[in-house]
CSV table of C-alpha atoms in Angstrom, one decimal:
chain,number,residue,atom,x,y,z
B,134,UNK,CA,-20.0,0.2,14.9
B,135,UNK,CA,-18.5,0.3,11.2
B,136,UNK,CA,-14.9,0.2,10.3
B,137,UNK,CA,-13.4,1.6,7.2
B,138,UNK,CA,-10.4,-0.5,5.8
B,139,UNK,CA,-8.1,-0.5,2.7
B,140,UNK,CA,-8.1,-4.1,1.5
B,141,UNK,CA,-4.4,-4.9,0.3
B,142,UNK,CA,-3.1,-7.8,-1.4
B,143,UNK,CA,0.9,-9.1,-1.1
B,144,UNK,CA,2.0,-12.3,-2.7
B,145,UNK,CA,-1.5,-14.0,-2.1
B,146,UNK,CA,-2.4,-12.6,1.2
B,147,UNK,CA,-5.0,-10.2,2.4
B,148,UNK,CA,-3.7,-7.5,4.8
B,149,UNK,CA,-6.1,-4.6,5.9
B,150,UNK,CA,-4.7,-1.1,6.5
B,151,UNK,CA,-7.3,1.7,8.8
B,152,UNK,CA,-8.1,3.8,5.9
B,153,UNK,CA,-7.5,6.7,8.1
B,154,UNK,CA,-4.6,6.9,8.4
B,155,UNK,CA,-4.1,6.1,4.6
B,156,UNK,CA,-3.6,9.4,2.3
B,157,UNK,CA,-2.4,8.0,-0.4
B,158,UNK,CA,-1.6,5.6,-3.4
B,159,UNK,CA,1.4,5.4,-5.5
B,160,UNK,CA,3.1,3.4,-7.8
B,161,UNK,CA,6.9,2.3,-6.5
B,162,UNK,CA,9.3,4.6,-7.4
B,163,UNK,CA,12.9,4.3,-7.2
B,164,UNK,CA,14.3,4.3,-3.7
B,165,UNK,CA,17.5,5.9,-2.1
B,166,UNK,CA,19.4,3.4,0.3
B,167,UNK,CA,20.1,5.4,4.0
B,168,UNK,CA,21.5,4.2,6.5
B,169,UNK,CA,20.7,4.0,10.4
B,170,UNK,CA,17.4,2.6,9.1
B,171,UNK,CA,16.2,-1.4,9.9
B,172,UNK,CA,17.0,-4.1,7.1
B,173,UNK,CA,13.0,-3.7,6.4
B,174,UNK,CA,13.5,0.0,5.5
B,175,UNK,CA,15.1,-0.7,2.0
B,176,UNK,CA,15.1,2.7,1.0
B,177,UNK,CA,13.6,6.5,1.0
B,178,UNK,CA,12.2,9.1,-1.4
B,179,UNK,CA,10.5,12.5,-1.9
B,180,UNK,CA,7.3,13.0,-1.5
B,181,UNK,CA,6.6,16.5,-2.8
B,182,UNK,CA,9.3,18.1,-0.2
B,183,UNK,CA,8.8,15.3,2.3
B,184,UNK,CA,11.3,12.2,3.1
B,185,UNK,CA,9.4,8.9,3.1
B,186,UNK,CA,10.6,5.6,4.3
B,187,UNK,CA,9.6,2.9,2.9
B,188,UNK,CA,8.8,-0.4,4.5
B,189,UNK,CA,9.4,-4.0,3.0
B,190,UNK,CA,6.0,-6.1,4.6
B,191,UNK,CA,8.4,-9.4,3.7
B,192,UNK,CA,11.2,-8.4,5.4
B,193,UNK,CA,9.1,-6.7,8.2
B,194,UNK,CA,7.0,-10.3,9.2
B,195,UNK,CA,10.1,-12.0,9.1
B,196,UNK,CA,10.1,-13.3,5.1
B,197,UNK,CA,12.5,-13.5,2.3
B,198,UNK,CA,11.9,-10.2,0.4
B,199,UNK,CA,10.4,-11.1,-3.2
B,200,UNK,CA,11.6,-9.2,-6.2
B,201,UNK,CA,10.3,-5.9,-6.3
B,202,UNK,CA,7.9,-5.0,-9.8
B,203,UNK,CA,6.4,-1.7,-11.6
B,204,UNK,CA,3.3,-2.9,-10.9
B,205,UNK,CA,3.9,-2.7,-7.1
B,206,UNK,CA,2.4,-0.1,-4.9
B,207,UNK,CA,3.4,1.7,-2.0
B,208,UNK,CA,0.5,2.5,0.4
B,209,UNK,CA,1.3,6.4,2.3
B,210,UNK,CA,-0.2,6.1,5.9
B,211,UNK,CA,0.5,8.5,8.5
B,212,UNK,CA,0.6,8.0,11.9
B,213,UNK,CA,0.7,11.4,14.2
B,214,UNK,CA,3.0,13.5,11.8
B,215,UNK,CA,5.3,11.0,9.8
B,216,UNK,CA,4.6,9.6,6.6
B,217,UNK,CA,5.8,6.1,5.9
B,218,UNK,CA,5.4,3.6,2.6
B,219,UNK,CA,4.4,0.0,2.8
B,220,UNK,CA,5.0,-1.6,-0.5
B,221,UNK,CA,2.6,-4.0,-1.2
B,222,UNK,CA,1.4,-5.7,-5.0
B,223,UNK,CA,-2.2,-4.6,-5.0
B,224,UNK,CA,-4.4,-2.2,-3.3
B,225,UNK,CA,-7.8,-4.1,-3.9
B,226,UNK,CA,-10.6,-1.5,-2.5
B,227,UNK,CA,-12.4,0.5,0.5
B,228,UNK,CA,-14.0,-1.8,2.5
B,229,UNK,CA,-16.6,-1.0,5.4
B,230,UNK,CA,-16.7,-3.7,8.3
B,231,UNK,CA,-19.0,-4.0,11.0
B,232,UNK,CA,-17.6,-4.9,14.4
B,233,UNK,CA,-19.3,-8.3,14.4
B,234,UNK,CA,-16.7,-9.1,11.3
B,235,UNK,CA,-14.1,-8.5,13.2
B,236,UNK,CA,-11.9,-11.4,15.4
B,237,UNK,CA,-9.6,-10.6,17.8
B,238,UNK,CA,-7.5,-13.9,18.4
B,239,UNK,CA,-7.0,-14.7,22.1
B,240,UNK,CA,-3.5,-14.1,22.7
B,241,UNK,CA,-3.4,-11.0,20.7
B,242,UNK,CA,-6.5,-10.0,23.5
B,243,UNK,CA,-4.3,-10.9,26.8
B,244,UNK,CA,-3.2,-7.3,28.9
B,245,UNK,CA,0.5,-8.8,28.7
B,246,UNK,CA,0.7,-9.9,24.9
B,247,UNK,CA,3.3,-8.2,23.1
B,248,UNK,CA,3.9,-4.7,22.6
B,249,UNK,CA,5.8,-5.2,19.4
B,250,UNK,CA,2.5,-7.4,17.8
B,251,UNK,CA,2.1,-6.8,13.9
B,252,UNK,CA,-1.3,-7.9,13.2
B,253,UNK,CA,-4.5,-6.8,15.3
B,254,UNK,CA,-7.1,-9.0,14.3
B,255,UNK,CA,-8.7,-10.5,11.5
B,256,UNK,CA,-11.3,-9.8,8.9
B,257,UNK,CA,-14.1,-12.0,7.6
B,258,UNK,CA,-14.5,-11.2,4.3
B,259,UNK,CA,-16.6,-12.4,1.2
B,260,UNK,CA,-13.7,-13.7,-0.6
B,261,UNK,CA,-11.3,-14.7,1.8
B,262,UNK,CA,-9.7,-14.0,5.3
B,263,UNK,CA,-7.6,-10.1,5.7
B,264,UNK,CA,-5.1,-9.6,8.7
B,265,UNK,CA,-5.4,-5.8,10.6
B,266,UNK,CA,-1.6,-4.8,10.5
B,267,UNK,CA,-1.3,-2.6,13.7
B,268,UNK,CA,0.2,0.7,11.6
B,269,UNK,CA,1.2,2.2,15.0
B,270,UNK,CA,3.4,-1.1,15.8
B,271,UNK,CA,5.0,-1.3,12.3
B,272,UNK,CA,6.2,2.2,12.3
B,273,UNK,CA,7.5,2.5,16.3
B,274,UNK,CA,10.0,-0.3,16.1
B,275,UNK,CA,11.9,0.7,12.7
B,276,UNK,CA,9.9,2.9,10.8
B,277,UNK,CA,10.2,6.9,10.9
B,278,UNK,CA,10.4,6.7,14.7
B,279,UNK,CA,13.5,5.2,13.8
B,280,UNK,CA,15.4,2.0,15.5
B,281,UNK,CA,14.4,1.2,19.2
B,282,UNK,CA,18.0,-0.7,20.5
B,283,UNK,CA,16.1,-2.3,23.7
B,284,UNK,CA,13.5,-4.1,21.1
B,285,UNK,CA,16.0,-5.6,18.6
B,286,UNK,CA,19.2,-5.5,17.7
B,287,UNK,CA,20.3,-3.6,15.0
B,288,UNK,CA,24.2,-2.9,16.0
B,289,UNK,CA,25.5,-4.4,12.8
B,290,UNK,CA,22.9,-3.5,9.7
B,291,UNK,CA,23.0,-5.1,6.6
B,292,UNK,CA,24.4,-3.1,3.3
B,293,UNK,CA,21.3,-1.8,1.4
B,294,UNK,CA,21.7,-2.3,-2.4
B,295,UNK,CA,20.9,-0.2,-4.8
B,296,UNK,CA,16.8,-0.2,-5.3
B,297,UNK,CA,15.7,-1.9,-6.7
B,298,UNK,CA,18.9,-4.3,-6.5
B,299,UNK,CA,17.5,-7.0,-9.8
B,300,UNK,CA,15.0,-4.9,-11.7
B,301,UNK,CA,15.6,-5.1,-16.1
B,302,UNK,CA,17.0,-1.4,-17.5
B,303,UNK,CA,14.1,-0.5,-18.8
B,304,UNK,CA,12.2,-1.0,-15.4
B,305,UNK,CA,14.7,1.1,-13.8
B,306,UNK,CA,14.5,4.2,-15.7
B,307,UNK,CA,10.5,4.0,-14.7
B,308,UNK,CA,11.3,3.8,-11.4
B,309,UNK,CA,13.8,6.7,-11.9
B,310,UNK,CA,11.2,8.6,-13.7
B,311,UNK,CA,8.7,8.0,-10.9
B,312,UNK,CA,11.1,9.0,-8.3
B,313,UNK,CA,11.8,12.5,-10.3
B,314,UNK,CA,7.8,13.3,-10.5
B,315,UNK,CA,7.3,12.6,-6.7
B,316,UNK,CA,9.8,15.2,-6.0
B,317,UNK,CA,7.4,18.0,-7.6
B,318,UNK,CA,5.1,19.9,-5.3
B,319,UNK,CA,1.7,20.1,-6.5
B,320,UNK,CA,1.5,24.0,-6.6
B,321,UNK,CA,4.5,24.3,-8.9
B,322,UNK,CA,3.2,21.8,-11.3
B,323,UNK,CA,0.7,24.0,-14.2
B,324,UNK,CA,-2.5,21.7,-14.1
B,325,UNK,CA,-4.4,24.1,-16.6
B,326,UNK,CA,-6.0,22.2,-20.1
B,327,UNK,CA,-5.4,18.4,-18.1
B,328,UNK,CA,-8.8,16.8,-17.6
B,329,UNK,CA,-8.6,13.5,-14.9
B,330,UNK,CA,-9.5,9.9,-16.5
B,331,UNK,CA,-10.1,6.5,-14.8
B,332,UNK,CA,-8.1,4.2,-17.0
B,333,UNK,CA,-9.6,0.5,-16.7
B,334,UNK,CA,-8.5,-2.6,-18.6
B,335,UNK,CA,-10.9,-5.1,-20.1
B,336,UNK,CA,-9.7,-8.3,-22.2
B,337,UNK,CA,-5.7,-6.9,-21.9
B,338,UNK,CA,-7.2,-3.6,-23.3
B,339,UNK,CA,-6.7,-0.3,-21.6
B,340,UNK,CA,-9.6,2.4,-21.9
B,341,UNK,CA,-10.2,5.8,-20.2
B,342,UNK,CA,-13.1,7.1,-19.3
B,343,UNK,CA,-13.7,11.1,-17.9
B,344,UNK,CA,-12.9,10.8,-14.3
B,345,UNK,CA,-15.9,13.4,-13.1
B,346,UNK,CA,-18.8,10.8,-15.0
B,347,UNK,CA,-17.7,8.3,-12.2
B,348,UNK,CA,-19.5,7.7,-9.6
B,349,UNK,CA,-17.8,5.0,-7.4
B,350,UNK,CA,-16.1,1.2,-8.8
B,351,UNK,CA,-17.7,-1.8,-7.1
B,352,UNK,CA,-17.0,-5.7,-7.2
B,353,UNK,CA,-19.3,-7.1,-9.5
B,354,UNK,CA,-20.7,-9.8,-8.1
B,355,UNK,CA,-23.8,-10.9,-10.1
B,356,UNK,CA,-26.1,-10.0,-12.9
B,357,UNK,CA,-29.6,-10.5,-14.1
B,358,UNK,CA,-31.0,-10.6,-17.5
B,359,UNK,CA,-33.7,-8.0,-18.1
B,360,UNK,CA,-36.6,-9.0,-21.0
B,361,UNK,CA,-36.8,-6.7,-23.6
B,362,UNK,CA,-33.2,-5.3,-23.8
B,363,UNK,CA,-30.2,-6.1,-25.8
B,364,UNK,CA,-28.1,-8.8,-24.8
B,365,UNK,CA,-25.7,-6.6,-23.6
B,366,UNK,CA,-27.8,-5.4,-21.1
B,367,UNK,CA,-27.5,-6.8,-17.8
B,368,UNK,CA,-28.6,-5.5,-14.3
């Protein structure tokens, strides 16, 4: 039996999110501080009408949060009816794993492991080695189910900063800009005369191409020279 996984990539290391219970990609806006929220919740936003917390993965797996960037992205998953963000560097693709792919280390297989485990298993892939983060786990101790007192302690909570506390001026007004176009439901924005476009980059140059000629993106992972063609043909 086949899998379906969002392959995520955060300071160098491969996570894998269930892509069910993903429904959406964004880039990282700017985030309001609230309180009676974990240390790893550094702040909330609007999501067209909906309040999303958002979760720090460093501070979450017991790391030193790394400086937050424009070119982060926060990953929407949803788990029964709340909606929370995991802000990661790069979503990488869709990926479709067969069970046989899949290891399940031996204490994270034992009846009495841990309720409060992280990770689920591991993923053998092509190009390196991608942790299952157990979404239901992440969220019920300190995400939108909010803080469970008899799993840690969070008595005396550390002051959240202003997000994000270290970004340049000119960073933070695209983070504020984000932030203020989240906040718009879809229905009272006027879509009429916009057309969609896949914007790529190739040699530090950006290009868009009409998003309804796309078929899918793929890895490429090889090419052979066909006879008879020009040379930049390759299949």
């Amino acid at each position: 039996m086949n899998s379906t996984y969002l392959i995520i990539d955060h300071h160098g290391v491969l996570y894998a999110v269930d892509a069910r219970a993903v429904r959406e990609l964004i880039w990282l806006p700017e985030l309001t501080p609230a309180e009676e929220f974990p240390p790893f919740v550094p702040g909330i936003f609007n999501l067209r009408g909906k309040i999303v917390p958002v979760i720090d993965l460093d501070i979450r797996f017991g790391h030193t949060s790394g400086r937050y960037s424009i070119s982060d992205v926060v990953v929407i998953i949803q788990i029964e009816n709340s909606l929370v963000g995991l802000i990661v560097n790069e979503a990488i693709q869709v990926e479709t794993v067969a069970q046989e792919a899949i290891d399940i280390p031996p204490e994270m297989a034992l009846e009495n492991a841990a309720p409060q485990k992280l990770l689920s298993g591991e993923i053998k892939l092509e190009n390196g080695i991608a942790m299952i983060i157990n979404v239901a786990n992440l969220i019920k101790h300190g995400g939108a189910a909010g803080v469970s007192p008899e799993i840690e302690d969070y008595s005396t909570p550390a002051i959240h900063p202003a997000f994000p506390p270290d970004a340049e001026p000119s960073d933070k007004i695209i983070f504020r800009e984000r932030a203020l176009g989240l906040r718009r439901k879809t229905e009272e924005q006027n879509l009429s005369g916009f057309m969609p476009f896949a914007v790529i980059r190739m040699n530090g140059e950006h290009f868009a191409m009409d998003l309804n000629l796309i078929l899918e993106f793929t890895n490429l992972k090889s090419m052979t020279p066909v006879p008879c063609c020009p040379s930049q043909s390759l299949f």
